[in-house]
Coordinates of C-alpha atoms in Angstrom, one line a residue:
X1 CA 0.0 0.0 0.0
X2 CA 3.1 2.0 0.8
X3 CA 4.2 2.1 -2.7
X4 CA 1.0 2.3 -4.2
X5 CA 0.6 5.9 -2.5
X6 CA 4.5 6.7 -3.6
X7 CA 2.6 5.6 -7.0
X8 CA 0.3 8.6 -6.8
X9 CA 2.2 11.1 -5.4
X10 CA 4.8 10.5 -7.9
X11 CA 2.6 12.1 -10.9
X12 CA 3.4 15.5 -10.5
X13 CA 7.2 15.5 -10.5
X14 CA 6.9 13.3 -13.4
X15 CA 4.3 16.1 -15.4
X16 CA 6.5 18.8 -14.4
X17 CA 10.1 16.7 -16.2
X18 CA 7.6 16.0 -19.3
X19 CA 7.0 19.7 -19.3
X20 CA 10.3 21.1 -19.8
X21 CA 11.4 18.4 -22.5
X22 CA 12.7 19.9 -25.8
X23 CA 11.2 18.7 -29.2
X24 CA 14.1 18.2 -31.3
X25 CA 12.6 15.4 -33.1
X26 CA 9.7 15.9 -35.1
X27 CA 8.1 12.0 -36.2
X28 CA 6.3 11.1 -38.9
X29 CA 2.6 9.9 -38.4
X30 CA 1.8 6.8 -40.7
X31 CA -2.2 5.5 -40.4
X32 CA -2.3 1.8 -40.4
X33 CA -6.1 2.1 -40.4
X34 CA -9.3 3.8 -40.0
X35 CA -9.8 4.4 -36.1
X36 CA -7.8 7.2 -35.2
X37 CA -5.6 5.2 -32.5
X38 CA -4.4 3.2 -35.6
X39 CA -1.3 4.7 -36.5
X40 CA 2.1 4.8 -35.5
X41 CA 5.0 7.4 -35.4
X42 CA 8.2 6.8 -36.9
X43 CA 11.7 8.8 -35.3
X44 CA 14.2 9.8 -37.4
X45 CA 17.4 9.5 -35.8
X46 CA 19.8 12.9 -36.7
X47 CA 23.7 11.9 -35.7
X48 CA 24.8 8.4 -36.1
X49 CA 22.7 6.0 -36.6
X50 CA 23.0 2.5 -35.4
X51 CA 22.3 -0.6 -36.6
X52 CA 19.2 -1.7 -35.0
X53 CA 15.3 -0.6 -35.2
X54 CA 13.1 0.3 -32.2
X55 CA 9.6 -0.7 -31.8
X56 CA 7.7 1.1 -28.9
X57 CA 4.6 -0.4 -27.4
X58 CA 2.9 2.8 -25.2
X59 CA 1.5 1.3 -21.9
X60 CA -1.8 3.3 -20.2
X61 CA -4.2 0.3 -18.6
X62 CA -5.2 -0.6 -22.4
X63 CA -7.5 2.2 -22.2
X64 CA -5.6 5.5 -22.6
X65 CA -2.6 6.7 -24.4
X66 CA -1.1 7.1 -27.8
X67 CA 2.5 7.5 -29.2
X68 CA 1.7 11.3 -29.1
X69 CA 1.7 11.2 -25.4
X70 CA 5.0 9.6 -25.5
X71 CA 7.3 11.7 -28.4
X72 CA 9.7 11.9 -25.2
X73 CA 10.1 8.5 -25.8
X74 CA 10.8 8.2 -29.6
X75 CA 12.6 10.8 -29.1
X76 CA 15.1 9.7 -26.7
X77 CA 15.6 6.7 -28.8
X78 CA 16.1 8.8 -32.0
X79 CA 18.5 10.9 -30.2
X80 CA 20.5 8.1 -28.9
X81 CA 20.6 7.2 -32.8
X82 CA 18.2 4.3 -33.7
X83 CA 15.5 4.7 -36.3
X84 CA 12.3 4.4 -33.9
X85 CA 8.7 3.4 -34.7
X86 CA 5.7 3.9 -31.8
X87 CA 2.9 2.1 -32.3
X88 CA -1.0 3.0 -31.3
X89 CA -3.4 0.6 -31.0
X90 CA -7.6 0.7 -30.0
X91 CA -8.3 0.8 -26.8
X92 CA -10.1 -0.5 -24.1
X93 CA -13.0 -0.5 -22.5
X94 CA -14.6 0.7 -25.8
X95 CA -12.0 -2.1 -28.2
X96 CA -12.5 -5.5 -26.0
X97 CA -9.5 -8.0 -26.5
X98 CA -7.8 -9.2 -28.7
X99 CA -8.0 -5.9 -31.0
X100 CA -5.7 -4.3 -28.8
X101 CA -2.4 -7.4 -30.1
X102 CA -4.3 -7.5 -33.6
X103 CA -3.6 -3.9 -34.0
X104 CA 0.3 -4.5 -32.4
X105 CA 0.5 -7.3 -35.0
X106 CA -1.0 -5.1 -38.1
X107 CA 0.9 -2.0 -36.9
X108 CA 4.1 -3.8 -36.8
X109 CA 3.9 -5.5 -40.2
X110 CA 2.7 -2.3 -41.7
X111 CA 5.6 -0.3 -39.7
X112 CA 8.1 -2.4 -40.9
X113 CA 7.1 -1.9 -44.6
X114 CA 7.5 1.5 -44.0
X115 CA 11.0 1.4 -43.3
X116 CA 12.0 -0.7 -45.9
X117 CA 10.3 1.7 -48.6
X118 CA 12.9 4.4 -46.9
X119 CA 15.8 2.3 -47.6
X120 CA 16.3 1.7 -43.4
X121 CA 17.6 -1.9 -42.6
X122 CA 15.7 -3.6 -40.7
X123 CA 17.5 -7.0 -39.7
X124 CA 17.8 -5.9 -36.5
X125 CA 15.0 -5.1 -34.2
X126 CA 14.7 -4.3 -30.9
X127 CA 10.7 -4.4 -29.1
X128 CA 9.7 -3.1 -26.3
X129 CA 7.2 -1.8 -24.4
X130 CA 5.8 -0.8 -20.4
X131 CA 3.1 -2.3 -18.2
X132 CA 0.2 -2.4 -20.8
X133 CA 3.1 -2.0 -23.8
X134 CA 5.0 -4.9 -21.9
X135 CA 1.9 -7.0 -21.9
X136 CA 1.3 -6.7 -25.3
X137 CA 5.0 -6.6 -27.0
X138 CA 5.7 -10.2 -25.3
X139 CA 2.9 -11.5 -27.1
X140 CA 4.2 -10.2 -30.3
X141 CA 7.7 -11.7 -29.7
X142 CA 6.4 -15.0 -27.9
X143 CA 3.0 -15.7 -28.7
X144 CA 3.4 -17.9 -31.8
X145 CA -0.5 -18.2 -32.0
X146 CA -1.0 -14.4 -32.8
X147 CA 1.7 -14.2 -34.7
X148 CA 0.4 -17.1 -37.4
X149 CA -2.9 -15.8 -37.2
X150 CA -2.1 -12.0 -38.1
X151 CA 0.7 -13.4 -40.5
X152 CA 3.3 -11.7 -38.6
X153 CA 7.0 -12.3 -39.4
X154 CA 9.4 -11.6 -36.3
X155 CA 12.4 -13.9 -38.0
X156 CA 14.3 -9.7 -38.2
X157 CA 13.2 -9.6 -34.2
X158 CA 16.6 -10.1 -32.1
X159 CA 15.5 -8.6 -28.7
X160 CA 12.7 -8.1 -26.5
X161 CA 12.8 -5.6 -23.6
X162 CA 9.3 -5.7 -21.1
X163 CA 9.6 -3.0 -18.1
X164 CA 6.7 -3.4 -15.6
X165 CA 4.5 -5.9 -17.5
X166 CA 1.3 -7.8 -15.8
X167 CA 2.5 -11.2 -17.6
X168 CA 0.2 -13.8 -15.5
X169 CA -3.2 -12.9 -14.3
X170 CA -2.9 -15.6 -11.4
X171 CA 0.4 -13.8 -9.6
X172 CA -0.3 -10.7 -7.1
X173 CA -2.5 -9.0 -9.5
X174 CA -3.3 -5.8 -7.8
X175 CA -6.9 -4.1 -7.4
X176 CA -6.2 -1.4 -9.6
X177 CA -4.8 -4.1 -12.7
X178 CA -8.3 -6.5 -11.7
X179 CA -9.9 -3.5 -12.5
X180 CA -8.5 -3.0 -16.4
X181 CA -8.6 -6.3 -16.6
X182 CA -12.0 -6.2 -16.0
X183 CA -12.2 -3.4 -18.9
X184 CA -10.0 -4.9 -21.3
X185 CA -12.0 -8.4 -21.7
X186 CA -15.5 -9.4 -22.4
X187 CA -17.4 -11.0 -19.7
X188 CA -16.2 -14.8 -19.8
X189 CA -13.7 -14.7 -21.9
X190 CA -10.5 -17.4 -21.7
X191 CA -8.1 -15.0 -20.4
X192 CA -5.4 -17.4 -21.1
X193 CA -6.0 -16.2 -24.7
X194 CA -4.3 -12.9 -23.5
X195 CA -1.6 -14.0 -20.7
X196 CA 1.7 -13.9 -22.0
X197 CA 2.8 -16.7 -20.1
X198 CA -0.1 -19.0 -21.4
X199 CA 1.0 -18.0 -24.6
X200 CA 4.7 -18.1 -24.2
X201 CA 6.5 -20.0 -27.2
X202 CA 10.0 -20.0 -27.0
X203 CA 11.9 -18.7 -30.3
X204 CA 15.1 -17.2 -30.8
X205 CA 15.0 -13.8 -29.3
X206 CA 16.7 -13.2 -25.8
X207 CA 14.6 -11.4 -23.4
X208 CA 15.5 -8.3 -20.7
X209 CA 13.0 -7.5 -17.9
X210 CA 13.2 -4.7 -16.4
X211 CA 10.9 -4.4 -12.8
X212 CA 11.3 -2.4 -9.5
X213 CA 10.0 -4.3 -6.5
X214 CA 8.6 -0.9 -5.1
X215 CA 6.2 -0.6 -8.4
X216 CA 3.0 -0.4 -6.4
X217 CA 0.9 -1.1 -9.4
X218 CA 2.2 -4.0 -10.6
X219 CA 4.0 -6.5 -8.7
X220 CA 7.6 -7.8 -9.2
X221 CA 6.1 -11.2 -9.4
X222 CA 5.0 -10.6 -12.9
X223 CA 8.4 -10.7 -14.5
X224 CA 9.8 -13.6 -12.2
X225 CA 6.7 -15.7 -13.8
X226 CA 7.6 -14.9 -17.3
X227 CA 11.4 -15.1 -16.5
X228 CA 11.1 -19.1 -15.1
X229 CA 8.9 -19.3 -18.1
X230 CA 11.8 -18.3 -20.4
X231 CA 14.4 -20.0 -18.5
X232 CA 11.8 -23.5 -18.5
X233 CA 12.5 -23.0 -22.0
X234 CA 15.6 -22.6 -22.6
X235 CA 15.5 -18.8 -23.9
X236 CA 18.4 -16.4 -22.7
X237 CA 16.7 -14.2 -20.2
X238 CA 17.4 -11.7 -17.8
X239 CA 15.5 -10.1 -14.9
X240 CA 16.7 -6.7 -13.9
X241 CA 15.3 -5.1 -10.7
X242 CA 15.5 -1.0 -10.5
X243 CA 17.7 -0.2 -8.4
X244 CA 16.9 3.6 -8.7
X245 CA 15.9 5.6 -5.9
X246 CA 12.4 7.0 -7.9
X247 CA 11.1 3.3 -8.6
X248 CA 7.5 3.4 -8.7
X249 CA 5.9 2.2 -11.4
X250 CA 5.4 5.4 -14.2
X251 CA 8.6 6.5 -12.8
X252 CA 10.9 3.9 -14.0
X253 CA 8.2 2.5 -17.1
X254 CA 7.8 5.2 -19.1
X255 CA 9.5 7.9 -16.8
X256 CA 12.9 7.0 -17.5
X257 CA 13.0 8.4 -20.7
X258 CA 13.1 11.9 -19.2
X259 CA 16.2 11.1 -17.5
X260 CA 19.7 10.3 -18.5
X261 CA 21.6 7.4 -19.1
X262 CA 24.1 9.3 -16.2
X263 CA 20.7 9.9 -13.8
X264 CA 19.2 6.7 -14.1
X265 CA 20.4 3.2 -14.2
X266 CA 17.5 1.3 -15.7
X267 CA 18.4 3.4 -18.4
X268 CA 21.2 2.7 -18.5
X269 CA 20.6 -0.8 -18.3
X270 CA 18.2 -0.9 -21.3
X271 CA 20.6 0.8 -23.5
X272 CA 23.3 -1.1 -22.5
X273 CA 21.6 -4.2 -23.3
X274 CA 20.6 -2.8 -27.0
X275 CA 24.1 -2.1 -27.2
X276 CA 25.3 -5.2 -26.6
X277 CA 22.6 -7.5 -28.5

């Protein structure tokens, strides 16, 4: 309960940081299709560019956000020199499951084209995602049954990164995540059609989880079940906990990305992980 209060009171720190970041990237917006949360953003590094892509899966509860609430994001990627794509998706309560990983799936394929019409390589890709983003980027990477059904090819996919994901609906699942949960499916629906670790198939790409065992929304428990899961099968893994002093859950999910890699060591961590991939 302790954390989930640090949870709350961390919002306004975090709204004053988003406030004060520069735009010094300006993305493209490509529509993927006709709902207006169907479309991604793509972030054109400036300086040198590295070899691999980014693909960004926002979090929000699956029922708020978009990559416009998150250019901080792209942009910090971009600036660090990787070509960067954010993806939107429908959302719940509105959008009931499995929309929300159709769209990832469509959005991904379609993204992908995109940057092969603009001459960027993409033999390399990195995807990741936080809490909601999490949830639905392991599917994409793991979940072999969505990813024959909405034709998707991840053979160019050579690392996944979750921070903060809700991965099994069975482990410590917290009032407030019952409660999207609740939103996110239709009454009586096999929620093992949309828990990551139900649908875990292992492949070839190597895994990074990033958690805090402060979070206060979503327990640390999440990424231990879809670590064992990984390591069950095999697949390189590794579980990072934040070791950061601001380690509730927007902090460190999406709120690292208005630190520094010199300010923050889950930052550091994910980059340094991308780097050496």
């Amino acid at each position: 309960m302790k954390d989930y209060w640090r949870e709350m009171f961390s919002y306004p720190s975090l709204y004053y940081k988003l406030a004060k970041v520069k735009k010094i990237i300006e993305p493209e917006r490509i529509d993927y299709g006709s709902d207006k949360h169907q479309f991604f953003l793509y972030f054109k590094p400036r300086e040198a560019v590295k070899e691999k892509v980014i693909v960004w899966i926002h979090g929000g509860g699956w029922n708020a956000g978009s990559p416009d609430d998150f250019r901080y994001v792209g942009q910090s990627f971009a600036t660090e020199g990787y070509h960067c794509v954010s993806l939107g998706y429908r959302l719940s309560p509105k959008n009931k499951y499995p929309v929300q990983i159709e769209d990832v799936c469509m959005a991904y394929s379609k993204a992908m084209e995109y940057l092969a019409g603009q001459g960027i390589d993409c033999s390399k890709v990195i995807v990741t995602g936080p809490s909601a983003g999490a949830h639905l980027s392991s599917i994409l990477c793991y979940g072999k049954k969505y990813q024959e059904k909405c034709n998707v090819d991840i053979s160019k996919i050579v690392g996944f990164i979750g921070v903060a994901g809700p991965y099994a609906f069975g482990k410590n699942i917290s009032n407030t995540v019952k409660i999207l949960l609740g939103q996110l499916f239709l009454k009586g629906y096999d929620r093992t059609e949309g828990e990551p670790v139900s649908l875990f198939s292992a492949n070839h790409i190597p895994m990074l989880l990033i958690h805090s065992k402060h979070d206060g929304l979503i327990d640390y428990a999440q990424s231990e079940a879809l670590y064992e899961k990984a390591e069950e099968a095999g697949l390189y893994c590794e579980l990072y906990e934040v070791v950061d002093k601001i380690n509730t859950h927007s902090a460190y999910s999406a709120g690292m990305f208005l630190e520094t890699r010199e300010t923050n060591q889950a930052l550091d961590k994910l980059y340094t992980w991308i780097e050496t991939l």
